[in-house]
Amino acid sequence: FYNSTFTRNFIAAMASLLPRGAAAARRRLLLRPAPLAPGPVRAASQALSAALVRRAGLVGGRWVETAAAFPVQDPASGEELGRVSDCGAAEARAAVRAAHEAGAAWGRLPAKERSARLRRWYELMMENKEELARIITAENGKPLREAQGEITYSASFLEWFAEEARRIYGDVIPASAKDRRVLVLKQPVGVAAIITPWNFPSAMITRKVGAALAAGCTVVVKPAEDTPLSALALGELANQAGIPAGVYNVVPCSRQQTAAVGEVLCTDPLVSKISFTGSTATGKILLKHAAGTVKRVSMELGGHAPFIVFDSANVDRAVAGALASKYRNSGQTCVCTNRFLVQKGIHDEFVEKFAKAIDKELHVGNGFDAKTTQGPLINEKAVEKVEKHIKDAVSQGASVVTGGKRHSLGKNFFEPTLLTNVTTKMLCTQEETFGPLAPSLFQSSAIVLTDFSSCICVCTTGYFYSQDPAQIWRVAEQLEVGMVGVNEGIISSAECPFGGVKESGLGREGSKYGIDEYLEIKYVCFGGL
């Protein structure tokens, strides 16, 4: 949904999505702390509709309050936006039971009916795009234009899988005996536990839930504790779209309750499928839990994407792609470039133009400010990791070309940073930074660049720029990643399979392949004919 250059991606392409009037883009969403039941939501200068703001869990079609609640904070200011029900193991088990009880009827519903409900959910998302985007900016911090883009992207998965629901085809296989007929059926796996991150609080849900519901499964969603409001807003719209009670359940919880809720979702025998997006370390823990009941698992884990610029590349296009790939959501996406590998003959020109583009195109600020392209990082811990990587690199001889420190706005804001003279011994080339840090390495050999980009265990995406057709085919096939962007810095869309290899995950999301993650294949032998 984003174009390949930063300007088209963040300014021109999304300009039509902006609310009318610059003042509207600057309003901040602030929730009243009580009561948990729906009430008016306060912005800096107006009361916003509370129709989409929910602060209780959604279990079996009912909004469920808990005795305890946890705060949701604005990462730009640190102020509390409101408090959300802190669900625990009991609420998680109740949600699983509700999903299980609703599963039979939902799975038997004609595919055309499931398709119509998903389509209506998509339409409601688009009708409420502005309010949904404001919720994302308030709890996540990303610029409003990016949040609007995320809602469009998020809704596209409901639209896509509404169509795919009617294309779940079985098979007829020629039998080896004349008195038999052999059939293959595809049936829903059952209850799916959906565990999602904070960086795309809407799209990471619909990409999983759209496929699950289209297949006839029911779901229990555990959103990230930093961004539960988007998941709950989707629940409100699901209810309005006619998604039956118990088909879509949400159990928001604090960091303190996360382990208990996650264990229930991964070990309850009524759960048949787990879909998780998050860190590789957490994914391994969930896999261990899921092994006890041998659940179906799909995971989208860590990134650490390489961005290779060969001597044959169009440097200007490479710089535009680098901006879009690296600094979207302030570098906080699993497909963000984490290390730039530039061939020696073009390195200095690329770095010079890249640094100028960073200084010219990127503007740090509050996500509700219309000119902002770089919002805050999600929390203090994220800022500290960026600082740690920069300090380690500089101590080993790296040079700061631009940025390199916390922004004057304070809080969780950090300057977009570019480093050169980076080596493979530095932390920023060994770990995923998940922040606005671009480390640049150079090599004289194209072969060395390609080999180095694949010599890690975390491999979701790889990008490279070249104008040599033979080199393009060779490198695209050799990169050990799940997705490749050739002369493009933004490659995600509902139609395309999303996922990594090695320790970057299992399975694929989106595309015609994504629905298979929620289907079982059943062989039927009809004899005595």
XYZ file of C-alpha atoms in Angstrom:
529
model
C 0.000 0.000 0.000
C 3.042 2.245 0.089
C 4.937 3.419 -2.959
C 8.642 2.921 -3.328
C 9.862 6.450 -2.619
C 9.610 8.134 0.730
C 7.887 11.260 -0.552
C 5.216 9.337 -2.445
C 4.887 6.911 0.434
C 4.397 9.313 3.292
C 3.163 12.498 1.663
C 1.639 12.347 -1.805
C 0.138 8.850 -1.726
C -1.618 9.390 1.598
C -2.515 13.070 1.183
C -6.039 12.212 0.126
C -6.517 10.275 3.359
C -5.915 13.277 5.620
C -8.863 14.719 7.553
C -10.060 18.084 6.340
C -8.312 20.983 8.003
C -4.804 20.999 9.407
C -6.129 21.506 12.908
C -7.867 18.132 12.854
C -4.563 16.388 12.255
C -3.128 17.922 15.407
C -5.822 16.789 17.803
C -4.765 14.207 20.322
C -6.905 11.353 21.579
C -7.232 11.261 25.370
C -9.454 8.752 27.151
C -11.200 9.408 30.424
C -9.944 6.961 33.079
C -13.409 5.870 34.225
C -15.802 4.205 33.868
C -14.783 1.216 31.767
C -18.122 1.338 29.976
C -18.149 3.427 26.771
C -18.130 7.168 27.343
C -16.976 10.292 25.528
C -13.313 10.397 24.612
C -11.468 13.680 24.953
C -9.078 15.124 22.408
C -6.979 18.196 23.008
C -9.686 20.503 21.678
C -12.839 18.447 21.221
C -14.832 15.417 22.421
C -14.510 12.546 19.961
C -17.127 9.900 19.482
C -16.692 7.034 21.929
C -18.408 4.558 19.605
C -15.140 2.781 18.806
C -13.309 3.245 22.096
C -13.793 0.228 24.337
C -11.906 -0.546 27.509
C -13.279 -3.962 28.449
C -12.493 -7.409 27.090
C -14.748 -8.955 24.449
C -15.808 -12.501 25.325
C -18.702 -14.305 23.682
C -20.097 -11.091 22.255
C -20.161 -9.346 25.669
C -17.934 -6.564 26.959
C -16.330 -8.029 30.080
C -14.892 -5.787 32.777
C -12.336 -6.995 35.303
C -11.546 -5.886 38.833
C -8.133 -4.629 37.748
C -7.251 -2.372 34.843
C -3.963 -1.340 33.266
C -2.978 2.011 31.750
C -2.544 2.739 28.051
C -0.069 5.553 27.501
C 0.638 8.034 24.749
C 4.258 7.288 23.740
C 4.699 10.872 22.554
C 3.947 12.499 25.904
C 3.870 9.653 28.410
C 0.404 10.717 29.476
C -2.193 8.103 30.318
C -4.845 7.738 27.630
C -7.076 5.558 29.756
C -7.297 2.232 31.551
C -8.297 -1.098 30.011
C -9.585 -4.284 31.657
C -6.680 -6.466 32.731
C -7.782 -9.930 31.661
C -6.119 -12.956 33.216
C -6.119 -16.711 32.825
C -9.786 -17.011 33.787
C -10.915 -14.569 31.119
C -8.654 -16.251 28.570
C -10.196 -19.656 29.303
C -13.682 -18.160 29.070
C -12.828 -16.635 25.696
C -11.523 -19.970 24.437
C -14.740 -21.705 25.531
C -16.833 -19.012 23.863
C -14.877 -19.410 20.637
C -15.210 -23.176 20.791
C -18.967 -23.011 21.347
C -19.411 -20.597 18.448
C -17.162 -22.599 16.136
C -19.564 -25.273 14.937
C -22.226 -22.842 13.729
C -19.699 -20.464 12.156
C -17.892 -23.302 10.386
C -21.184 -24.661 8.982
C -22.277 -21.257 7.736
C -22.167 -21.171 3.926
C -18.987 -19.619 2.616
C -21.065 -16.957 0.890
C -22.439 -15.886 4.278
C -19.029 -15.744 5.933
C -17.828 -13.742 2.941
C -20.677 -11.238 3.316
C -19.953 -10.683 7.025
C -16.248 -10.129 6.369
C -17.061 -7.779 3.535
C -19.319 -5.753 5.806
C -16.563 -5.608 8.427
C -14.220 -4.259 5.758
C -16.763 -1.616 4.737
C -17.209 -0.488 8.334
C -13.439 -0.141 8.747
C -13.263 2.107 5.709
C -16.262 4.136 6.886
C -14.529 4.668 10.245
C -11.021 5.046 8.883
C -10.316 8.434 10.465
C -11.330 7.419 13.986
C -9.468 4.111 13.744
C -6.345 5.929 12.562
C -6.541 8.397 15.460
C -6.683 5.522 17.914
C -3.520 4.048 16.377
C -1.657 7.362 16.517
C -2.738 7.941 20.108
C -1.602 4.569 21.472
C 1.235 3.740 19.052
C 2.613 7.189 18.192
C 3.049 6.704 14.451
C 2.242 9.723 12.237
C -1.444 10.095 11.422
C -0.785 9.636 7.707
C 0.921 6.334 8.398
C -1.927 5.314 10.694
C -4.435 6.090 7.948
C -2.349 3.998 5.584
C -2.350 1.161 8.094
C -6.146 1.198 8.315
C -6.412 0.980 4.535
C -3.894 -1.869 4.568
C -5.606 -3.549 7.516
C -9.044 -3.399 5.918
C -7.643 -4.831 2.681
C -7.101 -8.197 4.413
C -10.769 -8.418 5.352
C -11.685 -7.553 1.779
C -9.224 -10.094 0.377
C -10.238 -12.965 2.619
C -13.926 -12.178 2.168
C -13.294 -13.120 -1.440
C -11.040 -16.081 -0.630
C -13.739 -17.573 1.655
C -15.629 -18.648 -1.466
C -12.570 -20.238 -3.060
C -11.729 -22.978 -0.558
C -11.711 -25.847 -3.001
C -11.403 -29.542 -2.252
C -10.371 -32.164 -4.764
C -11.395 -35.400 -6.475
C -8.611 -37.928 -6.973
C -8.830 -40.825 -9.480
C -9.099 -43.963 -7.351
C -6.978 -47.090 -7.806
C -10.070 -49.339 -7.549
C -13.134 -49.075 -9.765
C -15.600 -49.368 -6.842
C -14.133 -46.387 -4.959
C -14.235 -42.623 -5.164
C -11.600 -40.501 -3.438
C -12.410 -37.020 -2.179
C -10.361 -34.343 -0.414
C -12.139 -31.870 1.864
C -10.757 -28.714 3.443
C -12.194 -27.933 6.863
C -11.480 -25.285 9.550
C -8.891 -26.257 12.151
C -11.012 -24.868 15.014
C -10.247 -22.190 17.604
C -7.254 -20.021 16.703
C -5.278 -18.017 19.285
C -4.074 -14.758 17.728
C -1.193 -12.998 19.533
C -0.200 -9.686 17.975
C 2.413 -6.898 18.423
C 2.116 -3.148 18.962
C 3.816 -1.858 15.808
C 0.826 -2.548 13.522
C -1.975 -2.828 16.080
C -4.724 -3.160 13.463
C -3.145 -4.800 10.411
C -1.462 -7.629 12.323
C -4.900 -8.631 13.606
C -6.861 -8.525 10.357
C -4.126 -10.316 8.410
C -4.583 -13.296 10.726
C -8.253 -13.000 11.693
C -9.440 -12.401 8.127
C -7.952 -15.707 7.014
C -9.163 -17.562 10.105
C -12.780 -16.401 9.846
C -12.854 -16.972 6.091
C -11.770 -20.571 6.707
C -14.552 -21.058 9.266
C -12.416 -20.771 12.404
C -13.162 -18.693 15.487
C -10.508 -16.619 17.255
C -9.252 -15.305 20.576
C -7.069 -12.215 20.117
C -4.460 -11.165 22.673
C -3.249 -7.726 21.570
C -0.024 -6.117 22.773
C -0.382 -4.407 26.141
C 0.833 -1.108 24.608
C -1.920 -0.975 21.962
C -5.120 -2.774 23.018
C -7.525 -0.053 21.886
C -7.223 -0.901 18.183
C -8.102 -4.554 18.789
C -11.122 -3.559 20.852
C -12.261 -1.057 18.212
C -12.121 -3.866 15.650
C -14.284 -5.894 18.026
C -16.915 -3.162 18.117
C -16.997 -3.066 14.322
C -17.133 -6.875 14.140
C -20.252 -6.787 16.278
C -21.773 -4.146 14.013
C -20.882 -6.217 10.944
C -22.883 -9.170 12.223
C -19.956 -11.386 13.174
C -21.697 -13.795 15.602
C -20.983 -13.721 19.326
C -17.936 -15.794 20.224
C -16.402 -15.749 16.744
C -14.117 -12.778 17.502
C -12.952 -12.487 21.133
C -10.385 -10.084 22.625
C -8.520 -10.524 25.933
C -6.404 -7.408 26.592
C -3.959 -7.739 29.465
C -1.047 -6.025 31.170
C 2.563 -7.114 30.878
C 2.196 -8.790 34.275
C -0.663 -10.979 33.022
C 0.814 -11.700 29.592
C 2.614 -14.905 30.550
C -0.478 -16.411 32.197
C -2.791 -15.499 29.325
C -0.271 -16.686 26.738
C 0.131 -20.020 28.496
C -3.637 -20.597 28.469
C -3.876 -19.813 24.778
C -0.975 -22.125 23.950
C -1.930 -25.069 26.159
C -5.737 -25.177 26.315
C -6.821 -28.336 24.444
C -9.744 -26.441 22.877
C -7.274 -24.247 20.975
C -6.205 -25.894 17.720
C -4.087 -23.170 16.158
C -1.686 -20.428 17.269
C -0.688 -17.467 15.125
C 1.923 -15.148 16.615
C 3.798 -12.068 15.477
C 6.640 -10.886 17.697
C 10.215 -11.589 18.702
C 12.024 -14.815 17.906
C 12.739 -15.379 21.608
C 9.048 -15.195 22.536
C 8.114 -17.328 19.549
C 10.373 -20.121 20.802
C 8.673 -20.022 24.213
C 5.232 -20.286 22.615
C 6.396 -23.175 20.449
C 7.432 -25.087 23.563
C 4.016 -24.496 25.133
C 2.216 -25.514 21.931
C 4.189 -28.739 21.630
C 2.362 -30.286 24.585
C -0.883 -30.521 22.624
C 0.721 -30.519 19.144
C -1.064 -27.415 17.903
C -0.830 -25.965 14.426
C 1.478 -22.943 14.588
C 2.321 -20.066 12.292
C 4.743 -17.355 13.362
C 6.141 -14.139 11.994
C 9.250 -13.419 14.048
C 12.353 -11.207 13.974
C 13.576 -9.432 10.861
C 17.143 -8.055 10.490
C 16.629 -7.305 6.790
C 19.626 -6.532 4.555
C 19.471 -3.738 1.960
C 22.080 -4.301 -0.763
C 23.105 -1.598 -3.228
C 25.194 -2.929 -6.103
C 27.436 -0.784 -8.308
C 24.892 -1.086 -11.141
C 22.065 0.422 -9.062
C 20.221 3.653 -9.742
C 21.432 5.537 -6.666
C 18.524 7.959 -6.471
C 15.982 5.134 -6.526
C 18.023 3.240 -3.955
C 18.037 6.248 -1.622
C 14.264 6.683 -1.954
C 13.752 2.985 -1.259
C 16.131 3.130 1.691
C 14.175 5.970 3.302
C 10.870 4.156 2.931
C 12.216 0.797 4.044
C 14.253 2.000 7.020
C 12.289 4.842 8.577
C 8.651 3.805 8.226
C 7.124 3.785 11.721
C 10.465 5.170 12.971
C 12.185 1.908 12.049
C 9.812 -0.204 14.140
C 8.668 -2.872 11.678
C 9.834 -6.440 11.199
C 10.578 -5.759 7.523
C 12.557 -2.560 8.121
C 16.073 -2.606 6.759
C 18.498 -3.283 9.601
C 21.814 -3.113 7.727
C 22.868 -1.483 4.476
C 25.407 -3.385 2.390
C 26.762 -1.097 -0.324
C 29.257 -2.033 -2.992
C 32.456 -0.007 -2.752
C 32.210 1.735 -6.118
C 28.916 3.401 -5.225
C 29.172 3.609 -1.441
C 30.254 7.228 -0.941
C 27.668 8.600 -3.383
C 24.903 6.555 -1.753
C 25.823 7.654 1.784
C 26.035 11.336 0.795
C 22.641 11.313 -0.908
C 21.088 9.200 1.824
C 22.229 11.626 4.527
C 20.850 14.614 2.602
C 17.534 12.863 2.097
C 17.283 12.035 5.804
C 17.865 15.653 6.776
C 15.461 16.998 4.146
C 12.598 14.498 4.157
C 12.315 13.288 7.755
C 10.578 15.389 10.409
C 10.386 14.206 14.016
C 7.332 15.164 16.032
C 3.994 14.241 17.525
C 2.046 11.911 15.265
C -0.911 14.317 15.157
C 1.239 17.096 13.682
C 0.565 17.178 9.926
C 4.239 17.603 8.977
C 5.528 14.715 11.127
C 7.059 11.717 9.373
C 8.846 10.270 12.427
C 6.867 9.742 15.604
C 8.187 8.526 18.956
C 9.508 5.067 19.690
C 7.058 2.948 21.627
C 8.761 3.254 25.039
C 11.962 4.035 26.935
C 13.293 0.508 26.502
C 13.188 0.904 22.724
C 15.118 4.181 22.936
C 17.741 2.594 25.161
C 18.337 -0.199 22.639
C 18.991 2.292 19.841
C 21.399 4.185 22.080
C 23.148 0.958 23.001
C 23.688 -0.001 19.360
C 25.026 3.434 18.442
C 27.372 3.570 21.439
C 28.711 0.092 20.651
C 29.293 0.944 16.979
C 31.009 4.265 17.671
C 33.253 2.658 20.295
C 34.452 0.260 17.600
C 35.173 2.937 14.993
C 31.850 3.719 13.322
C 31.140 7.332 12.346
C 27.863 9.198 12.867
C 26.917 10.902 9.597
C 23.656 12.369 10.881
C 21.553 12.011 14.020
C 22.927 9.794 16.743
C 21.107 10.982 19.853
C 17.747 11.564 21.496
C 15.719 14.298 19.884
C 15.239 17.624 21.634
C 11.528 16.780 22.002
C 12.619 14.324 24.680
C 10.524 11.421 25.939
C 10.698 8.598 23.370
C 11.811 10.673 20.391
C 15.086 9.827 18.653
C 16.914 11.434 15.745
C 16.996 9.457 12.475
C 20.566 8.188 12.420
C 23.016 7.083 9.734
C 26.337 5.384 10.571
C 29.279 4.570 8.305
C 32.490 2.563 8.793
C 30.330 -0.163 10.285
C 31.708 -3.691 10.635
C 30.140 -7.095 11.154
C 31.449 -7.190 14.731
C 29.090 -4.428 15.853
C 25.779 -5.143 17.589
C 23.789 -3.202 14.995
C 24.757 -5.785 12.354
C 24.106 -8.756 14.608
C 20.792 -7.786 16.272
C 17.569 -6.226 15.068
C 17.615 -2.609 16.277
C 13.910 -1.847 15.769
C 14.531 1.874 15.666
C 15.637 4.745 13.376
C 19.247 3.587 12.961
C 20.763 2.891 9.521
C 24.240 1.272 9.649
C 26.134 1.234 6.340
C 28.817 -1.313 5.425
C 30.703 -1.581 2.148
C 32.392 -4.410 0.274
C 34.233 -4.527 -3.025
C 32.727 -7.866 -4.058
C 29.111 -8.401 -5.055
C 29.452 -12.052 -4.092
C 30.587 -11.173 -0.565
C 27.619 -8.819 -0.178
C 25.146 -11.501 -1.194
C 26.731 -14.185 0.984
C 26.925 -11.933 4.053
C 23.297 -10.885 3.747
C 22.212 -14.526 4.112
C 24.605 -15.696 6.832
C 22.212 -15.091 9.712
C 19.393 -17.079 11.275
C 16.767 -14.327 11.235
C 15.592 -13.772 7.674
C 12.197 -12.266 6.904
C 12.970 -9.839 4.090
C 15.827 -8.768 1.861
C 16.102 -5.761 -0.444
C 18.562 -5.023 -3.215
C 19.052 -2.490 -5.985
C 20.598 -3.414 -9.311
C 20.052 -2.748 -13.020
C 21.812 -5.939 -14.158
C 19.114 -8.487 -15.180
C 21.361 -11.505 -14.697
C 22.458 -10.255 -11.282
C 18.842 -9.582 -10.278
C 17.755 -13.166 -10.969
C 20.861 -14.631 -9.354
C 20.636 -12.605 -6.137
C 16.845 -12.931 -5.797
C 17.193 -16.704 -5.884
C 20.247 -16.848 -3.606
C 19.027 -14.610 -0.772
C 17.896 -16.827 2.099
C 14.830 -14.794 3.054
C 11.079 -15.207 2.793
C 10.469 -12.037 0.755
C 12.631 -10.052 -1.647
C 12.236 -6.444 -2.753
C 14.052 -5.823 -6.051
C 14.408 -2.080 -6.639
C 11.548 -1.566 -4.155
C 11.657 -0.595 -0.484
C 8.016 -1.341 0.410
C 6.604 -4.679 -0.726
C 3.697 -5.704 1.547
C 0.173 -6.173 0.187
C -2.830 -8.397 0.871
C -2.345 -10.313 -2.361
C 1.220 -11.413 -1.578
C 2.484 -14.105 0.850
C 4.138 -12.609 3.928
C 6.583 -14.565 6.076
C 10.191 -15.480 6.761
C 12.533 -18.451 6.816
C 14.880 -19.980 9.388
C 14.268 -18.347 12.777
C 12.093 -15.642 11.245
C 8.993 -17.759 11.368
C 6.715 -20.505 10.109
C 3.970 -20.309 7.513
C 2.652 -17.431 5.421
C 0.054 -14.717 5.900
C -2.008 -12.891 3.316
C -2.367 -14.045 -0.311
C -4.137 -17.199 -1.449
C -1.697 -19.185 0.702
C -2.628 -17.488 3.973
C -5.967 -19.242 4.358
C -4.303 -22.672 4.223
C -2.817 -21.994 7.668
C -6.342 -22.337 9.112
C -7.506 -25.399 7.173
C -7.171 -29.133 7.709
C -7.129 -31.533 4.777
C -9.429 -34.537 5.148
C -9.252 -37.542 2.825
C -12.555 -39.400 2.242
C -12.572 -42.835 0.620
C -16.088 -43.790 -0.587
C -16.152 -47.513 -1.262
C -18.590 -50.247 -2.275
C -19.809 -48.441 -5.359
